[in-house]
CSV table of C-alpha atoms in Angstrom, one decimal:
chain,number,residue,atom,x,y,z
O,87,LYS,CA,0.0,0.0,0.0
O,88,ARG,CA,2.9,2.4,0.7
O,89,GLN,CA,4.4,2.2,-2.8
O,90,PRO,CA,1.3,3.5,-4.7
O,91,ARG,CA,1.1,6.4,-2.3
O,92,GLN,CA,4.7,7.3,-3.0
O,93,ARG,CA,4.1,7.1,-6.8
O,94,THR,CA,1.0,9.3,-6.6
O,95,GLN,CA,2.9,11.8,-4.5
O,96,GLY,CA,5.7,11.8,-7.1
O,97,ARG,CA,3.1,12.4,-9.8
O,98,ARG,CA,1.6,15.2,-7.9
O,99,ARG,CA,5.0,16.9,-7.5
O,100,ARG,CA,5.7,16.9,-11.3
O,101,PRO,CA,3.3,19.8,-12.2
O,102,ALA,CA,4.8,21.9,-9.3
O,103,ALA,CA,8.3,21.3,-10.5
O,104,ALA,CA,7.3,22.1,-14.1
O,105,ALA,CA,5.7,25.4,-12.9
O,106,ALA,CA,8.8,26.3,-10.9
O,107,ALA,CA,10.9,25.7,-14.0
O,108,VAL,CA,8.7,27.9,-16.1
O,109,ALA,CA,8.8,30.6,-13.4
O,110,ARG,CA,12.6,30.4,-13.4
O,111,THR,CA,12.7,30.7,-17.2
O,112,THR,CA,10.3,33.7,-17.1
O,113,CYS,CA,12.4,35.5,-14.5
O,114,THR,CA,15.5,34.9,-16.5
O,115,MET,CA,13.9,36.4,-19.6
O,116,ALA,CA,12.7,39.4,-17.6
O,117,LEU,CA,16.1,40.0,-16.2
O,118,THR,CA,18.0,39.7,-19.4
O,119,GLN,CA,18.2,43.4,-20.1
O,120,ARG,CA,19.1,44.2,-16.5
O,121,GLU,CA,21.9,41.6,-16.6
O,122,GLU,CA,23.2,43.2,-19.8
O,123,ASP,CA,23.2,46.6,-18.1
O,124,ILE,CA,25.0,45.2,-15.0
O,125,GLN,CA,27.7,43.6,-17.2
O,126,ALA,CA,28.2,46.8,-19.1
O,127,MET,CA,28.5,48.7,-15.8
O,128,LEU,CA,31.0,46.2,-14.5
O,129,ALA,CA,33.1,46.5,-17.7
O,130,ALA,CA,33.0,50.3,-17.5
O,131,LYS,CA,34.0,50.2,-13.8
O,132,VAL,CA,31.0,52.1,-12.6
O,133,HIS,CA,31.1,50.3,-9.3
O,134,ILE,CA,34.7,51.4,-8.5
O,135,GLY,CA,34.8,54.1,-5.8
O,136,THR,CA,37.6,55.8,-4.0
O,137,THR,CA,39.6,55.1,-0.9
O,138,ASN,CA,37.7,57.8,1.0
O,139,SER,CA,34.0,57.8,1.7
O,140,ASP,CA,31.5,60.4,2.9
O,141,HIS,CA,29.2,59.4,5.7
O,142,GLN,CA,26.1,60.3,3.6
O,143,MET,CA,27.2,57.9,0.9
O,144,THR,CA,27.4,54.9,3.3
O,145,PRO,CA,24.0,53.4,2.1
O,146,TYR,CA,25.3,53.2,-1.4
O,147,ILE,CA,28.6,51.5,-0.6
O,148,TRP,CA,28.6,47.7,-0.8
O,149,ARG,CA,31.9,46.9,0.8
O,150,ARG,CA,35.6,47.8,0.8
O,151,ASN,CA,38.2,45.6,-0.9
O,152,ASN,CA,41.6,44.6,0.2
O,153,GLU,CA,43.2,47.6,-1.4
O,154,GLY,CA,41.0,50.0,0.6
O,155,VAL,CA,38.8,51.0,-2.4
O,156,HIS,CA,35.1,51.3,-1.8
O,157,ILE,CA,32.8,49.2,-4.0
O,158,LEU,CA,29.5,50.8,-4.9
O,159,ASN,CA,26.2,49.0,-5.1
O,160,ILE,CA,25.3,48.7,-8.7
O,161,GLY,CA,21.7,47.7,-8.0
O,162,LYS,CA,21.1,51.1,-6.3
O,163,THR,CA,22.8,52.8,-9.2
O,164,LEU,CA,20.2,51.3,-11.6
O,165,GLU,CA,17.3,52.3,-9.2
O,166,LYS,CA,18.6,55.9,-9.0
O,167,ILE,CA,19.0,56.1,-12.8
O,168,GLN,CA,15.3,55.1,-13.2
O,169,LEU,CA,14.2,57.6,-10.5
O,170,ALA,CA,16.2,60.4,-12.0
O,171,ALA,CA,14.7,59.7,-15.5
O,172,ARG,CA,11.2,59.8,-14.0
O,173,ILE,CA,11.9,63.1,-12.5
O,174,ILE,CA,13.3,64.6,-15.7
O,175,VAL,CA,10.4,63.3,-17.7
O,176,THR,CA,7.9,65.2,-15.5
O,177,ILE,CA,9.3,68.5,-16.8
O,178,GLU,CA,7.3,69.5,-19.8
O,179,ASN,CA,10.0,71.6,-21.5
O,180,PRO,CA,13.2,69.7,-21.9
O,181,ALA,CA,15.1,73.0,-22.2
O,182,ASP,CA,14.4,73.7,-18.5
O,183,VAL,CA,16.9,71.0,-17.6
O,184,VAL,CA,20.5,72.0,-17.3
O,185,ALA,CA,23.4,69.5,-17.3
O,186,VAL,CA,26.7,70.7,-16.0
O,187,SER,CA,30.2,69.1,-16.1
O,188,ALA,CA,33.4,70.8,-15.1
O,189,ARG,CA,35.2,67.5,-15.3
O,190,PRO,CA,36.8,67.0,-18.8
O,191,TYR,CA,35.8,63.3,-18.9
O,192,GLY,CA,32.2,64.2,-18.6
O,193,GLN,CA,31.9,67.1,-21.0
O,194,ARG,CA,31.4,65.0,-24.1
O,195,ALA,CA,28.8,62.9,-22.3
O,196,VAL,CA,26.9,66.0,-21.2
O,197,LEU,CA,26.9,67.3,-24.8
O,198,LYS,CA,25.6,64.0,-26.2
O,199,PHE,CA,23.1,63.7,-23.4
O,200,ALA,CA,21.8,67.2,-24.1
O,201,HIS,CA,21.6,66.4,-27.9
O,202,TYR,CA,19.4,63.4,-27.4
O,203,THR,CA,17.2,64.6,-24.5
O,204,GLY,CA,16.9,68.3,-25.4
O,205,CYS,CA,18.3,69.8,-22.2
O,206,GLN,CA,20.8,72.7,-22.0
O,207,PRO,CA,24.5,71.7,-21.6
O,208,LEU,CA,27.1,73.6,-19.7
O,209,ALA,CA,30.2,71.6,-20.6
O,210,SER,CA,32.8,74.3,-19.9
O,211,ARG,CA,33.7,76.6,-17.0
O,212,PHE,CA,30.6,77.6,-15.0
O,213,THR,CA,30.3,81.4,-14.7
O,214,PRO,CA,29.3,82.4,-11.2
O,215,GLY,CA,25.9,84.1,-11.1
O,216,THR,CA,24.5,82.1,-14.0
O,217,PHE,CA,21.5,81.1,-11.8
O,218,THR,CA,21.3,84.1,-9.5
O,219,ASN,CA,22.5,87.2,-11.3
O,220,GLN,CA,20.1,88.4,-14.0
O,221,ILE,CA,22.7,90.8,-15.4
O,222,THR,CA,25.0,88.0,-16.7
O,223,ARG,CA,24.9,87.3,-20.4
O,224,ASN,CA,24.3,83.5,-19.9
O,225,TYR,CA,21.6,83.9,-17.2
O,226,LYS,CA,19.4,80.8,-16.9
O,227,GLU,CA,16.4,79.8,-14.9
O,228,PRO,CA,16.3,76.0,-15.0
O,229,ARG,CA,13.8,73.9,-13.2
O,230,LEU,CA,16.2,71.0,-12.7
O,231,LEU,CA,20.0,70.7,-12.5
O,232,ILE,CA,22.2,67.7,-13.3
O,233,VAL,CA,25.8,67.8,-12.1
O,234,THR,CA,28.6,65.4,-13.0
O,235,ASP,CA,30.5,65.8,-9.8
O,236,PRO,CA,29.1,67.7,-6.8
O,237,ARG,CA,32.6,68.5,-5.6
O,238,MET,CA,33.9,70.0,-8.8
O,239,ASP,CA,30.5,71.5,-9.7
O,240,ALA,CA,30.1,73.0,-6.2
O,241,GLN,CA,29.3,76.5,-7.6
O,242,PRO,CA,26.2,75.6,-9.6
O,243,VAL,CA,25.0,73.3,-6.8
O,244,ILE,CA,25.2,76.2,-4.3
O,245,GLU,CA,23.5,78.7,-6.6
O,246,ALA,CA,20.8,76.1,-7.3
O,247,SER,CA,20.2,75.9,-3.5
O,248,PHE,CA,19.7,79.7,-3.4
O,249,VAL,CA,16.9,79.7,-6.0
O,250,ASN,CA,15.3,76.3,-5.0
O,251,ILE,CA,16.4,74.3,-8.0
O,252,PRO,CA,16.4,70.5,-7.4
O,253,VAL,CA,19.7,68.8,-8.1
O,254,ILE,CA,20.5,65.4,-9.5
O,255,GLY,CA,24.2,64.4,-9.0
O,256,LEU,CA,26.5,61.7,-10.1
O,257,CYS,CA,28.2,60.9,-6.8
O,258,ASN,CA,31.2,58.9,-6.0
O,259,SER,CA,31.9,57.3,-2.6
O,260,ASP,CA,33.6,60.5,-1.3
O,261,SER,CA,31.2,63.1,-2.9
O,262,PRO,CA,29.4,65.6,-0.6
O,263,LEU,CA,25.6,65.3,-0.8
O,264,ARG,CA,24.8,68.7,0.6
O,265,PHE,CA,22.1,70.3,-1.6
O,266,VAL,CA,21.9,67.2,-3.7
O,267,ASP,CA,18.4,65.8,-3.9
O,268,VAL,CA,18.9,62.7,-5.9
O,269,ALA,CA,22.3,61.0,-5.8
O,270,ILE,CA,23.3,58.4,-8.5
O,271,PRO,CA,26.1,56.4,-7.0
O,272,CYS,CA,28.8,55.8,-9.7
O,273,ASN,CA,32.4,56.3,-10.6
O,274,ASN,CA,32.4,59.9,-11.7
O,275,ARG,CA,36.1,60.0,-12.5
O,276,GLY,CA,36.3,57.5,-15.3
O,277,LYS,CA,35.5,58.4,-18.9
O,278,HIS,CA,33.8,55.1,-19.6
O,279,SER,CA,31.8,55.2,-16.4
O,280,LEU,CA,30.5,58.7,-17.0
O,281,GLY,CA,29.7,58.0,-20.6
O,282,LEU,CA,27.8,54.8,-19.8
O,283,VAL,CA,25.8,56.4,-17.0
O,284,TYR,CA,24.7,59.4,-19.1
O,285,TRP,CA,23.9,57.0,-22.0
O,286,MET,CA,21.7,54.8,-19.7
O,287,LEU,CA,20.0,57.9,-18.3
O,288,ALA,CA,19.3,59.3,-21.8
O,289,ARG,CA,17.9,55.9,-22.9
O,290,GLU,CA,15.6,55.6,-19.9
O,291,ILE,CA,14.3,59.2,-20.5
O,292,LEU,CA,13.6,58.5,-24.2
O,293,ARG,CA,11.8,55.2,-23.2
O,294,LEU,CA,9.6,57.0,-20.7
O,295,ARG,CA,8.8,59.6,-23.3
O,296,GLY,CA,7.9,56.9,-25.8
O,297,SER,CA,10.5,58.1,-28.3
O,298,ILE,CA,12.1,54.6,-28.5
O,299,SER,CA,10.9,51.1,-27.7
O,300,ALA,CA,11.2,49.8,-24.2
O,301,VAL,CA,12.0,46.3,-25.5
O,302,GLU,CA,14.3,46.8,-28.4
O,303,PRO,CA,17.9,48.0,-27.8
O,304,TRP,CA,18.7,51.7,-28.5
O,305,ASN,CA,20.4,52.2,-31.8
O,306,VAL,CA,22.8,54.8,-30.5
O,307,SER,CA,26.2,53.5,-29.6
O,308,VAL,CA,27.5,54.2,-26.1
O,309,ASP,CA,30.9,55.0,-27.6
O,310,LEU,CA,29.6,58.4,-28.7
O,311,PHE,CA,29.3,59.4,-25.0
O,312,PHE,CA,33.0,58.5,-24.2
O,313,HIS,CA,35.6,61.2,-23.9
O,314,LYS,CA,38.1,61.1,-26.7
O,315,GLU,CA,41.6,62.6,-26.6
O,316,PRO,CA,42.8,64.8,-29.6
O,317,GLU,CA,45.3,62.1,-30.4
O,318,ASP,CA,42.6,59.5,-30.7
O,319,ILE,CA,40.5,61.7,-32.9
O,320,GLU,CA,43.5,62.4,-35.3
O,321,LYS,CA,44.2,58.6,-35.3
O,322,MET,CA,40.6,57.8,-36.3
O,323,ALA,CA,40.7,60.5,-39.0
O,324,ASP,CA,43.9,59.0,-40.4
O,325,GLU,CA,42.5,55.5,-40.4
O,326,LYS,CA,39.4,56.7,-42.3
O,327,ALA,CA,41.5,58.5,-44.8
O,328,ALA,CA,43.7,55.5,-45.3
O,329,ALA,CA,40.7,53.2,-45.7
O,330,ALA,CA,39.1,55.6,-48.2
O,331,ALA,CA,42.4,55.7,-50.2
O,332,ALA,CA,42.6,51.9,-50.2
O,333,ALA,CA,39.0,51.6,-51.4
O,334,ALA,CA,39.7,54.1,-54.2
């Protein structure tokens, strides 16, 4: 009598096991794009912080490696990119958003981000009084400010606090969070890291606006957001000229 009971129990378990396998497959398919983003962020070293840390950045730090470098939590980076994109999309006029980068590695990323999202870029030296002094030639009244480094872009962050402008900042492990409303934890000192974060933020904004598909990959290459040295640009131009001459 015991053997038939065991067989029936085994037969009853098969549908449950099949359902669990289907659920695992579904979860894997749903997380495919997230896994690709995480792999790209790891390759660009978005998670690499600095040896120092700010006490307000502690929730975004995963651990500290043997060399004393703080490792940032990539999962929270993705969450903050989505949150920042939702905030940016709520502003009706894209020109009311200003992206600032005093760091050279982030200037090209800011220019490309502004090109695809429609915001105003400030990819050079920030003139004091741009947000507070109406006499200045480049006076602006934005509704939202995006800074590449709250430490190097301290002047626009302080002026934004004077006129009640919310600030989204790309923050490293040692970045000060004073007057920063939304912090995106990332490596803001690497050209690949900055380019990838701005590319992912622009992609998320365009998806929320409905400009591009939320399922299909974005046809814009992330390499366009990377900083390029003048020597690299000349080398690429020479290679194109040589290829054109060989084709002719």
